[in-house]
């Protein structure tokens, strides 16, 4: 077993723990933190079912963003949908036998790789070209885009420029999942791609990537507008002590 | 105060280029020790205030899922950057909602996140220093907590919550804002924002009865502290004396009179406003609201109705049930609390009120949606009632009504520029500049439709516009109460 294989095996275990454990921990913190007052933001549904629908529309179509800014919406939406397609496409490296629908979407996944890059390019261009967005961009915002672009580019490079030994790679990951380590092909582009993905997984719970789970906990989006009908109390608002004076005349 | 120029109104609204530091000089007067102490805050900057502030921040974050999510989730997409009226009116980049959040987020990151602890330069994390505090004081008092940015943020990040937290932290280290804190002190002591004692209130109301009698020949009552009345009316104290607010109060009284509903004001709770919302302090929020429950119980009323006041309606609609509920002692057939517009609208629907619209024929009316009503509450049973109901009332009272551009009303309404505890003379420059987007939209309907009257249902909006309309070359009496229109058009029968 090469040192490299051991290194990457350990790296991916760590990355997995960070991604799942770290993000899970953050979700647990969000879930446990009370929201003492009702603060839904319109258009706020008056029923639970309405809130579910609202959330669904927000996270699939980015409705608020669409209303807000068509360019950010366009680039952002393309990026996210493409990312989803690419991730699904990658399932074939982690499943044996490959599920039928995963095989079916392989060509889509390929186009998605380019769409993903295009979306990222648009988002990144805004960070330079729009003075307001330039002002609010921190180094980490640029780095995050650089990381994603590098991941996408190295991925596409393996498809179109420097093919890698996909069979051994798949054996490596299938092995990792059952703690049966297999040799990882020592292909520079592949190693780069994998290292960057691991970094992305590690920084997920430490960075703004948290927006993905956090959106579901956002009280302005997930609260039902029923403050008058149902008495809401959580956290300090459950501790309200009220001593009524005598009643009526 | 330095002289400043009223921003020019172009033909179309424009998103200005960033001008760093354009409003760095703007800051309201700092509260004196006596304004602070009545509210339970230290009188001046406490020793070791940096640690006190950071600890308080941690506490607030752990007590509010909203705050925590809002501080974590922002991806700096920039969608909100052109949504704040203060950015549009001042071009100061720190008035972009995300940049305003970052003033606090940078400190949160430094002390409470891995990235900020170990790589502060990477994520823009900052230590809590005096210059940070000064910046907070300036720019968190350039946010009217109108929540417009939250409507446009993909995660619903509500800058109002962030600025409330920042103000709460500043109060906790002894740096409060004079205007808000002095007013809250008056409510605690006397029962209303103006510090109007019971006797003065009674005189004012008696005077109003005489005025209305003289004008209409009808005995419209303005009752105070009447036990056993059906309705307790909680209204902003500005309604008792300020123009054009007072026309609204007369309107409510005429509606009650025409519908034969017995009602009363309370000298104990003679204020709907609850500025504790603006300073983000829940102890004060609850204490101020508590007077209203006391009054309702003391007077033995069956309904509580709230007058035209934006943030008061947010507090009433969204928070009262939590803070001073449940209202199981009130008549379950009516929403508790009920907005005066809901009450009037309901009476109109039932055919109880008669109007002579021609009384308002001198006016072409538009309606300014107030932010706290639009984005912090609702009216009626269905979403959007807070937009529909006031307009229905206006349409019942006037012949000429037009709306301003759709992207400037409803959920997307622009703040008047004076909300959130900023309605003070020491912030006049900010108020004038922040009114720009609204003035732009108004200008358009003035030119295209001859609008000469803008109705609103918020005491702050009414005072703010009275002040800033002249800066934009409009008469200050162009702004009025919705119930001022009702008052003009309603037909009273002397008998009832
Ligand atoms: S719209 Fe929301 S996520 Fe985007 S920059 Fe503004 S606050 Fe951040
Ligand atoms: S809440 Fe209103 S005033 Fe404050 S940042 Fe958002 S848009 Fe601006």
XYZ file of C-alpha atoms and ligand atoms in Angstrom:
761
model
C 0.000 0.000 0.000
C 1.513 3.311 -1.054
C 1.860 6.221 1.345
C -0.219 8.209 -1.065
C -3.123 5.822 -0.814
C -2.972 5.865 2.960
C -2.801 9.636 2.946
C -5.843 9.984 0.727
C -7.768 7.317 2.555
C -7.240 9.121 5.850
C -7.973 12.469 4.220
C -11.307 11.267 2.938
C -12.343 9.719 6.214
C -11.553 13.009 7.894
C -13.334 15.015 5.207
C -16.384 12.798 5.534
C -16.501 13.210 9.290
C -16.181 16.972 8.934
C -18.876 17.190 6.301
C -21.385 14.948 7.984
C -20.394 15.404 11.605
C -19.648 19.133 11.396
C -22.720 19.977 9.401
C -24.823 17.674 11.542
C -23.539 19.432 14.647
C -24.393 22.834 13.212
C -27.884 21.625 12.327
C -28.296 20.327 15.844
C -27.255 23.731 17.220
C -29.740 25.477 14.931
C -32.507 23.070 15.833
C -31.867 23.460 19.541
C -31.636 27.250 19.514
C -35.040 28.759 20.220
C -36.678 31.456 18.158
C -38.510 33.417 20.843
C -40.639 35.629 18.602
C -42.565 35.271 15.374
C -40.707 36.929 12.527
C -41.908 35.418 9.237
C -41.217 37.589 6.223
C -43.874 37.991 3.544
C -45.135 36.383 1.427
C -45.705 34.319 4.570
C -48.076 31.356 4.343
C -50.707 30.934 7.038
C -50.411 27.154 7.203
C -47.654 24.564 7.725
C -48.346 23.095 4.294
C -47.946 26.552 2.834
C -44.564 26.904 4.508
C -43.410 23.561 3.099
C -44.422 24.708 -0.353
C -42.718 28.051 0.127
C -39.495 26.408 1.231
C -39.651 24.005 -1.685
C -40.035 26.841 -4.152
C -37.236 28.799 -2.497
C -34.714 25.979 -2.563
C -35.545 24.692 -6.029
C -36.347 27.858 -7.951
C -34.674 30.540 -5.783
C -37.796 32.677 -5.954
C -36.613 35.524 -3.717
C -33.390 35.754 -5.664
C -35.315 35.820 -8.929
C -37.320 38.788 -7.708
C -34.197 40.396 -6.479
C -31.640 40.203 -9.230
C -31.967 38.329 -12.511
C -28.228 37.993 -13.141
C -27.377 36.535 -9.769
C -30.385 34.294 -10.124
C -29.337 33.097 -13.562
C -25.734 32.325 -12.638
C -26.590 31.041 -9.205
C -29.369 28.789 -10.392
C -27.361 27.354 -13.275
C -24.488 26.697 -10.913
C -26.601 24.898 -8.325
C -28.578 22.796 -10.777
C -25.411 21.858 -12.632
C -23.729 20.978 -9.359
C -26.616 18.697 -8.506
C -26.396 16.975 -11.889
C -22.637 16.554 -11.562
C -22.936 15.137 -8.055
C -25.572 12.677 -9.195
C -23.405 11.703 -12.104
C -20.590 10.930 -9.689
C -22.755 8.382 -7.914
C -21.508 5.858 -10.416
C -18.127 5.889 -8.726
C -19.665 4.906 -5.447
C -22.230 2.285 -6.423
C -21.832 -1.216 -7.780
C -23.798 -2.096 -9.787
C -24.490 1.429 -11.047
C -28.157 2.337 -10.626
C -30.097 2.554 -13.866
C -31.012 6.205 -13.613
C -27.455 7.179 -12.746
C -26.288 5.492 -15.944
C -29.021 7.299 -17.814
C -28.028 10.787 -16.689
C -24.314 10.392 -17.455
C -24.445 12.549 -20.627
C -26.427 15.250 -18.808
C -23.842 15.222 -16.090
C -21.171 15.971 -18.634
C -22.860 19.057 -20.042
C -23.551 20.060 -16.496
C -19.811 20.199 -15.880
C -19.537 23.023 -18.371
C -22.687 24.724 -17.157
C -21.245 24.625 -13.666
C -18.115 26.381 -14.826
C -20.162 28.951 -16.718
C -22.288 29.682 -13.656
C -19.215 30.069 -11.483
C -17.596 32.338 -14.034
C -20.663 34.567 -14.021
C -20.750 34.739 -10.245
C -17.062 35.446 -10.039
C -17.205 38.110 -12.725
C -19.798 39.953 -10.644
C -17.375 40.052 -7.744
C -15.047 42.089 -9.913
C -17.393 44.033 -12.143
C -20.205 45.178 -9.870
C -18.782 47.686 -7.429
C -21.276 46.833 -4.699
C -20.459 43.145 -4.862
C -16.754 43.907 -5.060
C -17.085 45.882 -1.853
C -18.697 43.027 0.095
C -16.379 40.268 -1.173
C -13.826 38.995 1.342
C -10.788 36.904 0.333
C -12.702 33.806 1.405
C -15.432 34.578 -1.123
C -12.919 34.611 -3.947
C -11.149 31.538 -2.620
C -14.380 29.602 -2.465
C -15.050 30.360 -6.109
C -11.465 29.491 -6.998
C -11.834 26.174 -5.212
C -15.035 25.306 -7.040
C -13.635 26.361 -10.389
C -10.498 24.274 -9.818
C -12.585 21.252 -8.871
C -14.739 21.574 -11.963
C -11.779 22.244 -14.243
C -9.717 19.336 -12.949
C -12.762 17.098 -13.274
C -13.370 18.106 -16.857
C -9.650 17.755 -17.596
C -9.817 14.090 -16.638
C -12.685 13.570 -19.016
C -11.287 15.453 -21.996
C -7.539 15.830 -21.599
C -5.853 13.346 -19.314
C -7.935 10.239 -18.700
C -7.438 8.499 -15.440
C -7.810 4.909 -14.336
C -11.479 5.052 -13.443
C -11.715 1.384 -12.596
C -9.028 1.549 -9.899
C -10.414 4.813 -8.632
C -13.811 3.258 -8.193
C -12.238 0.292 -6.439
C -10.505 2.733 -4.101
C -13.756 4.440 -3.084
C -15.801 1.261 -2.865
C -13.040 -0.102 -0.691
C -12.986 2.986 1.529
C -16.678 2.529 2.200
C -16.171 -0.970 3.585
C -12.775 -0.258 5.196
C -11.029 -2.433 2.657
C -8.333 -0.163 1.317
C -7.312 -0.433 -2.343
C -4.511 1.288 -4.229
C -5.340 4.798 -5.533
C -4.022 5.595 -9.044
C -1.217 8.140 -8.639
C -2.431 10.403 -11.367
C -1.620 14.100 -10.700
C -4.867 15.562 -12.068
C -6.908 13.020 -10.162
C -4.984 13.660 -6.964
C -5.526 17.361 -7.358
C -9.233 16.899 -8.012
C -9.630 14.645 -4.985
C -7.623 16.865 -2.668
C -9.709 19.897 -3.605
C -12.944 17.992 -3.086
C -11.723 16.900 0.323
C -10.944 20.517 1.193
C -14.428 21.525 0.114
C -15.937 18.852 2.334
C -13.801 19.950 5.269
C -14.605 23.639 5.007
C -18.307 23.017 4.447
C -19.390 23.333 8.083
C -16.859 26.109 8.742
C -17.861 28.440 5.958
C -20.713 30.127 4.201
C -21.461 26.790 2.550
C -23.573 26.338 5.659
C -26.227 28.304 3.822
C -27.406 24.996 2.381
C -28.707 23.516 5.623
C -29.200 26.902 7.323
C -31.867 28.056 4.903
C -34.227 25.435 6.300
C -33.812 26.865 9.780
C -34.344 30.483 8.787
C -37.317 31.684 10.836
C -38.220 34.379 8.355
C -38.832 31.634 5.798
C -39.982 28.675 7.873
C -42.426 30.255 10.299
C -46.163 30.111 9.775
C -47.899 33.481 9.837
C -50.387 32.654 12.593
C -49.232 34.784 15.517
C -52.738 35.834 16.502
C -54.279 32.396 16.187
C -51.607 30.406 17.999
C -49.622 31.606 20.951
C -45.968 31.212 20.102
C -43.371 30.772 22.825
C -39.790 29.539 22.744
C -36.670 30.283 24.737
C -37.011 33.419 26.864
C -40.569 33.963 25.759
C -41.610 30.789 27.587
C -40.217 32.307 30.790
C -42.467 35.331 30.772
C -43.897 35.756 34.200
C -47.073 37.715 34.307
C -48.886 38.798 37.386
C -52.297 40.018 36.351
C -53.903 42.673 38.423
C -57.501 42.195 39.419
C -59.812 41.787 36.577
C -62.592 44.013 35.353
C -64.886 46.321 37.223
C -25.469 69.938 12.011
C -23.575 70.077 8.754
C -25.470 71.311 5.750
C -26.368 68.675 3.209
C -27.984 68.499 -0.158
C -31.293 66.852 -0.854
C -30.592 64.159 -3.419
C -32.006 65.083 -6.820
C -34.885 63.062 -8.250
C -33.982 61.766 -11.693
C -36.410 60.619 -14.305
C -35.811 57.009 -13.309
C -34.563 55.475 -10.107
C -30.838 54.707 -10.294
C -28.607 52.466 -8.238
C -25.748 54.715 -7.167
C -22.081 53.807 -7.295
C -20.412 53.102 -3.991
C -19.073 56.186 -2.172
C -17.165 54.993 0.851
C -17.653 56.908 4.042
C -20.400 59.104 2.593
C -22.431 58.846 5.807
C -19.707 58.021 8.304
C -20.416 61.314 10.089
C -24.038 60.447 10.796
C -24.777 59.506 14.361
C -27.626 60.251 16.703
C -27.198 61.847 20.134
C -25.985 59.424 22.757
C -28.283 58.709 25.685
C -27.418 60.384 28.974
C -27.097 58.242 32.114
C -30.613 59.176 33.221
C -32.070 57.920 29.931
C -30.177 54.655 30.262
C -30.824 53.764 33.852
C -34.617 53.754 33.736
C -34.355 51.021 31.146
C -31.959 48.902 33.142
C -28.849 49.806 31.151
C -25.542 51.152 32.459
C -25.326 54.927 32.259
C -22.044 55.101 30.430
C -19.434 52.903 28.776
C -18.675 50.172 31.288
C -15.144 49.070 32.177
C -13.994 46.040 30.187
C -16.784 46.827 27.760
C -15.163 44.793 24.962
C -15.652 41.578 26.877
C -19.097 42.563 28.042
C -20.101 43.236 24.444
C -18.649 40.005 23.099
C -20.279 37.975 25.863
C -23.604 39.667 25.231
C -23.280 38.893 21.526
C -22.718 35.226 22.324
C -25.763 35.245 24.562
C -27.982 36.831 21.957
C -26.837 34.370 19.322
C -27.539 31.417 21.573
C -30.986 32.802 22.370
C -32.108 33.429 18.824
C -32.044 30.908 16.034
C -32.810 33.702 13.629
C -29.745 35.698 14.559
C -27.551 32.626 14.447
C -28.763 31.534 11.033
C -28.575 35.068 9.666
C -24.971 35.444 10.776
C -23.942 32.071 9.329
C -25.896 31.790 6.121
C -24.982 34.855 4.092
C -23.124 33.899 0.913
C -22.357 37.500 -0.093
C -24.372 37.091 -3.249
C -25.094 40.796 -3.339
C -28.813 40.473 -4.052
C -29.655 42.790 -1.167
C -27.040 45.427 -1.955
C -29.404 47.714 -3.855
C -32.504 47.102 -1.750
C -31.963 49.463 1.168
C -33.375 52.960 0.868
C -30.448 54.271 2.910
C -27.950 52.887 0.446
C -29.974 54.201 -2.485
C -30.210 57.611 -0.851
C -26.671 57.941 0.510
C -24.409 55.679 -1.651
C -22.556 54.713 1.492
C -21.634 51.044 1.024
C -22.025 50.324 4.735
C -25.706 51.005 4.201
C -25.958 47.980 1.943
C -27.778 45.409 4.071
C -25.073 42.757 3.785
C -22.368 45.267 4.641
C -24.403 46.418 7.623
C -24.710 42.819 8.824
C -20.976 42.403 8.282
C -20.270 45.105 10.847
C -21.574 42.685 13.444
C -20.819 39.454 11.617
C -17.118 40.318 11.546
C -17.078 40.377 15.356
C -19.224 37.251 15.644
C -16.812 35.445 13.355
C -13.766 36.577 15.302
C -14.969 35.258 18.626
C -17.422 32.505 17.790
C -16.323 30.734 14.607
C -13.346 28.552 13.747
C -12.547 30.453 10.584
C -12.638 33.819 12.313
C -10.585 32.661 15.292
C -7.772 31.224 13.202
C -8.000 32.991 9.846
C -9.511 36.399 10.588
C -8.035 38.074 7.506
C -9.575 35.434 5.285
C -13.161 35.957 6.347
C -12.994 39.603 7.351
C -13.192 38.946 11.095
C -12.447 41.830 13.462
C -11.707 42.367 17.109
C -14.202 44.300 19.159
C -12.536 47.699 19.385
C -13.636 51.255 20.012
C -13.579 52.040 16.316
C -15.812 49.035 15.644
C -18.165 50.228 18.362
C -18.246 53.716 16.851
C -18.965 52.268 13.464
C -21.790 50.196 14.939
C -23.230 53.255 16.592
C -23.219 55.146 13.342
C -24.465 52.517 10.930
C -26.828 50.531 13.118
C -28.545 53.868 13.530
C -28.819 54.119 9.765
C -31.106 51.104 9.578
C -34.819 51.611 10.035
C -35.323 47.876 10.547
C -37.761 47.920 7.677
C -36.983 44.335 6.562
C -37.050 45.177 2.881
C -33.714 43.462 2.425
C -35.073 40.266 3.982
C -37.767 39.967 1.323
C -35.086 39.902 -1.351
C -32.544 37.657 0.367
C -32.623 34.011 -0.715
C -32.279 32.950 2.946
C -34.586 35.564 4.384
C -31.670 37.150 6.238
C -33.262 39.920 8.236
C -30.920 42.836 8.803
C -33.455 44.294 11.215
C -32.745 41.420 13.617
C -29.033 42.079 13.289
C -29.370 45.773 13.938
C -31.663 45.156 16.913
C -29.057 42.808 18.368
C -26.324 45.376 17.799
C -28.336 48.077 19.551
C -29.088 45.731 22.420
C -25.373 45.021 22.803
C -24.549 48.734 22.700
C -27.159 49.451 25.365
C -25.729 46.679 27.504
C -22.297 48.330 27.513
C -23.754 51.751 28.226
C -23.932 53.310 24.776
C -27.580 53.949 24.014
C -29.413 56.218 21.648
C -30.963 59.213 23.343
C -34.085 59.486 21.217
C -35.380 55.936 21.655
C -34.290 55.429 25.229
C -35.650 58.723 26.484
C -38.996 57.878 24.921
C -39.134 54.366 26.358
C -38.383 55.907 29.737
C -41.416 58.165 29.374
C -43.664 55.223 28.606
C -42.454 53.400 31.686
C -43.027 56.487 33.818
C -46.073 58.156 32.351
C -47.618 55.742 29.898
C -46.927 57.334 26.546
C -44.085 58.471 24.321
C -44.916 62.123 24.728
C -45.023 62.088 28.471
C -48.586 63.384 28.253
C -50.161 63.014 31.715
C -53.752 61.935 32.219
C -55.105 65.420 32.768
C -53.555 66.769 29.580
C -54.883 63.807 27.693
C -58.377 64.357 29.008
C -58.255 68.033 28.065
C -57.116 67.158 24.565
C -59.906 64.666 24.126
C -62.513 67.111 25.455
C -61.216 69.678 23.010
C -61.607 67.192 20.187
C -65.187 66.474 21.162
C -65.947 70.194 20.943
C -64.189 70.548 17.612
C -66.056 67.670 16.051
C -69.358 68.870 17.478
C -68.727 72.279 15.983
C -67.804 70.896 12.627
C -70.455 68.218 12.248
C -73.107 69.032 14.793
C -72.848 65.480 16.089
C -71.861 64.403 19.593
C -68.925 62.158 18.769
C -67.309 61.027 21.999
C -63.631 60.533 22.816
C -63.936 58.449 25.981
C -61.075 57.879 28.404
C -60.863 55.168 31.064
C -64.468 54.063 30.670
C -64.897 50.745 32.423
C -66.994 48.169 30.670
C -66.577 49.687 27.221
C -66.594 47.114 24.465
C -63.408 48.272 22.746
C -60.123 49.463 24.183
C -58.379 51.557 21.557
C -54.600 51.548 21.751
C -53.199 54.209 19.499
C -49.906 56.049 19.079
C -49.848 59.137 21.275
C -49.032 61.254 18.234
C -52.695 60.736 17.317
C -53.629 62.970 20.243
C -51.965 66.099 19.034
C -49.833 65.860 15.900
C -50.982 66.749 12.415
C -52.073 64.866 10.341
C -52.341 62.057 12.901
C -55.176 63.682 14.778
C -57.493 63.490 11.771
C -57.018 59.760 11.979
C -58.088 59.692 15.611
C -61.169 61.715 14.729
C -61.806 59.181 11.990
C -61.675 56.254 14.418
C -64.037 58.043 16.776
C -66.503 58.704 13.987
C -66.374 55.055 12.912
C -67.102 53.884 16.453
C -69.863 56.448 16.707
C -71.463 55.506 13.398
C -71.304 51.793 14.214
C -72.601 52.313 17.735
C -69.604 50.561 19.292
C -68.767 51.681 22.807
C -65.070 52.305 23.163
C -62.464 53.866 25.349
C -58.888 54.997 25.514
C -56.784 54.216 28.543
C -54.676 56.716 30.467
C -52.577 53.849 31.803
C -51.827 52.520 28.311
C -52.097 55.676 26.265
C -49.489 54.553 23.788
C -49.430 51.942 21.048
C -45.818 52.608 20.149
C -43.243 50.311 21.670
C -39.782 51.628 20.859
C -38.249 48.726 22.752
C -38.576 46.888 19.454
C -36.090 49.285 17.904
C -33.475 48.771 20.589
C -33.977 45.020 20.440
C -34.505 44.677 24.161
C -37.098 42.125 25.130
C -37.391 43.067 28.800
C -38.493 46.540 27.839
C -40.565 45.200 24.957
C -42.547 43.063 27.312
C -42.796 45.670 30.042
C -44.190 48.311 27.702
C -46.628 45.830 26.181
C -47.662 44.715 29.661
C -49.395 48.044 30.325
C -51.865 47.200 27.598
C -52.891 43.891 29.083
C -53.271 45.604 32.456
C -55.471 48.274 30.930
C -57.636 45.774 29.058
C -58.207 43.782 32.232
C -58.777 46.838 34.421
C -61.304 48.310 32.067
C -62.980 44.978 31.445
C -63.160 45.487 27.699
C -64.129 42.761 25.243
C -61.917 43.808 22.347
C -58.567 45.507 21.847
C -58.186 47.583 18.705
C -54.944 49.189 17.561
C -54.794 52.554 15.794
C -52.664 53.588 12.834
C -49.092 52.827 13.830
C -46.698 50.649 11.897
C -44.268 49.137 14.368
C -46.950 49.086 17.050
C -49.017 46.903 14.790
C -46.078 44.611 14.244
C -45.604 44.279 17.979
C -49.348 43.848 18.498
C -49.954 41.413 15.676
C -46.786 39.371 15.846
C -45.671 39.619 19.474
C -48.540 40.485 21.826
C -49.892 36.968 21.954
C -46.437 35.799 22.991
C -45.641 38.719 25.313
C -48.967 39.468 26.970
C -51.304 36.739 25.739
C -53.306 34.649 25.757
C -56.268 36.915 25.218
C -58.791 34.402 26.448
C -60.612 37.172 28.300
C -61.529 38.930 25.057
C -64.450 38.237 22.722
C -63.348 35.286 20.558
C -65.447 36.472 17.631
C -62.883 39.152 16.879
C -59.189 38.844 16.195
C -57.112 39.833 19.198
C -55.701 42.324 18.676
C -57.612 43.864 15.813
C -56.345 46.662 13.593
C -58.559 49.715 13.255
C -58.474 49.129 9.487
C -59.777 45.596 9.973
C -62.575 46.975 12.109
C -63.520 49.712 9.657
C -63.255 47.377 6.688
C -65.479 44.833 8.377
C -68.099 47.519 9.031
C -67.885 48.653 5.413
C -68.382 45.066 4.239
C -71.422 44.726 6.435
C -72.876 47.956 5.102
C -72.840 49.650 8.475
C -71.006 52.775 7.335
C -72.168 55.309 4.761
C -69.734 57.492 2.858
C -69.964 60.560 0.724
C -66.898 60.093 -1.437
C -67.302 63.514 -3.015
C -66.081 65.022 0.243
C -62.637 63.845 -0.857
C -62.975 64.959 -4.461
C -60.297 67.589 -4.016
C -57.782 64.782 -3.676
C -56.013 62.310 -5.894
C -54.849 59.769 -3.354
C -52.030 57.257 -3.250
C -51.151 54.894 -0.418
C -47.786 54.435 1.224
C -47.400 50.903 2.615
C -45.602 51.203 5.925
C -42.803 48.698 6.371
C -43.791 47.211 9.692
C -47.362 46.665 8.587
C -46.273 45.269 5.237
C -43.422 43.048 6.305
C -43.985 42.483 9.995
C -47.661 41.705 10.235
C -50.877 41.009 8.432
C -54.528 42.029 8.445
C -57.598 39.933 7.754
C -57.613 36.187 7.167
C -55.575 35.824 4.013
C -51.965 36.687 3.172
C -51.715 40.173 1.714
C -54.653 41.533 3.723
C -52.356 44.245 5.063
C -52.139 45.622 1.525
C -55.693 45.015 0.401
C -57.683 46.213 3.403
C -56.341 49.765 3.728
C -56.754 50.238 -0.017
C -60.337 48.978 0.118
C -61.059 51.497 2.844
C -59.526 54.290 0.807
C -61.507 53.267 -2.263
C -64.666 53.361 -0.201
C -63.907 56.958 0.802
C -62.411 58.563 -2.285
C -63.093 58.643 -6.003
C -59.518 59.097 -7.160
C -56.987 56.532 -6.071
C -53.804 55.388 -7.803
C -51.002 53.156 -6.632
C -47.333 53.959 -6.935
C -44.996 51.710 -8.979
C -45.464 48.052 -8.003
C -41.812 47.543 -7.022
C -42.185 50.306 -4.422
C -45.356 49.160 -2.659
C -46.726 46.032 -1.006
C -44.069 43.649 0.253
C -41.434 45.623 -1.601
C -42.496 48.951 -0.133
C -39.823 51.515 0.626
C -39.499 52.799 4.144
C -40.404 56.432 4.745
C -36.824 56.900 5.943
C -37.674 57.655 9.564
C -38.624 54.308 11.086
C -36.790 52.133 13.569
C -36.043 54.860 16.102
C -34.502 57.294 13.630
C -37.283 59.879 13.688
C -35.180 62.467 15.407
C -33.852 65.844 14.371
C -30.257 64.785 14.960
C -30.657 62.411 11.993
C -32.365 64.744 9.568
C -29.802 64.278 6.815
C -30.245 60.523 6.943
C -34.021 60.861 6.997
C -34.122 63.136 3.981
C -31.742 60.973 1.976
C -33.416 57.749 3.042
C -36.744 59.058 1.783
C -35.368 59.282 -1.746
C -36.789 56.027 -3.168
C -40.243 56.787 -1.825
C -40.076 60.350 -3.095
C -39.006 59.060 -6.485
C -42.056 56.799 -6.693
C -44.302 59.562 -5.419
C -42.949 62.006 -7.943
C -43.939 59.661 -10.725
C -47.610 59.444 -9.692
C -47.672 63.169 -9.030
C -46.530 63.819 -12.571
C -48.577 61.132 -14.262
C -51.773 61.191 -12.248
C -51.791 64.465 -10.392
C -51.589 62.776 -6.999
C -51.810 65.370 -4.245
C -52.376 63.219 -1.178
C -50.444 60.282 0.218
C -52.278 58.286 2.860
C -50.498 56.141 5.431
C -51.302 54.105 8.511
C -48.215 54.772 10.568
C -47.519 57.589 12.989
C -43.809 57.559 12.196
C -44.419 57.690 8.442
C -46.777 60.619 8.917
C -44.310 62.617 11.023
C -41.403 61.713 8.790
C -43.159 62.775 5.591
C -44.421 65.967 7.167
C -40.773 66.780 7.735
C -39.181 65.585 4.506
C -41.822 66.309 1.851
C -40.820 69.995 1.720
C -37.200 68.997 1.000
C -38.522 67.378 -2.160
C -40.696 70.386 -3.021
C -44.003 68.907 -1.965
C -46.324 70.515 0.564
C -46.005 68.941 3.985
C -49.745 68.453 4.315
C -49.681 66.092 1.372
C -49.372 63.238 3.850
C -52.431 62.119 5.763
C -54.104 59.385 7.739
C -56.240 56.741 6.089
C -58.805 57.419 8.773
C -58.460 61.091 7.980
C -60.007 60.223 4.634
C -62.618 58.139 6.430
C -63.320 61.075 8.716
C -63.948 63.390 5.785
C -66.217 61.036 3.870
C -68.183 59.286 6.584
C -71.830 60.328 6.893
C -72.906 60.702 10.506
C -76.523 60.695 11.515
C -77.060 63.017 14.461
C -79.424 60.511 16.024
C -77.069 57.603 16.642
S -29.070 38.770 -0.230
Fe -28.794 37.593 1.656
S -27.185 36.108 1.173
Fe -27.118 37.670 -0.425
S -25.596 39.138 0.290
Fe -27.575 39.877 1.005
S -27.814 39.028 3.053
Fe -26.159 37.881 2.057
S -33.833 46.532 7.353
Fe -34.320 48.208 5.920
S -33.030 49.891 6.634
Fe -32.170 48.032 7.535
S -30.634 47.332 6.067
Fe -32.537 46.279 5.521
S -33.442 47.594 3.947
Fe -31.907 48.844 5.004
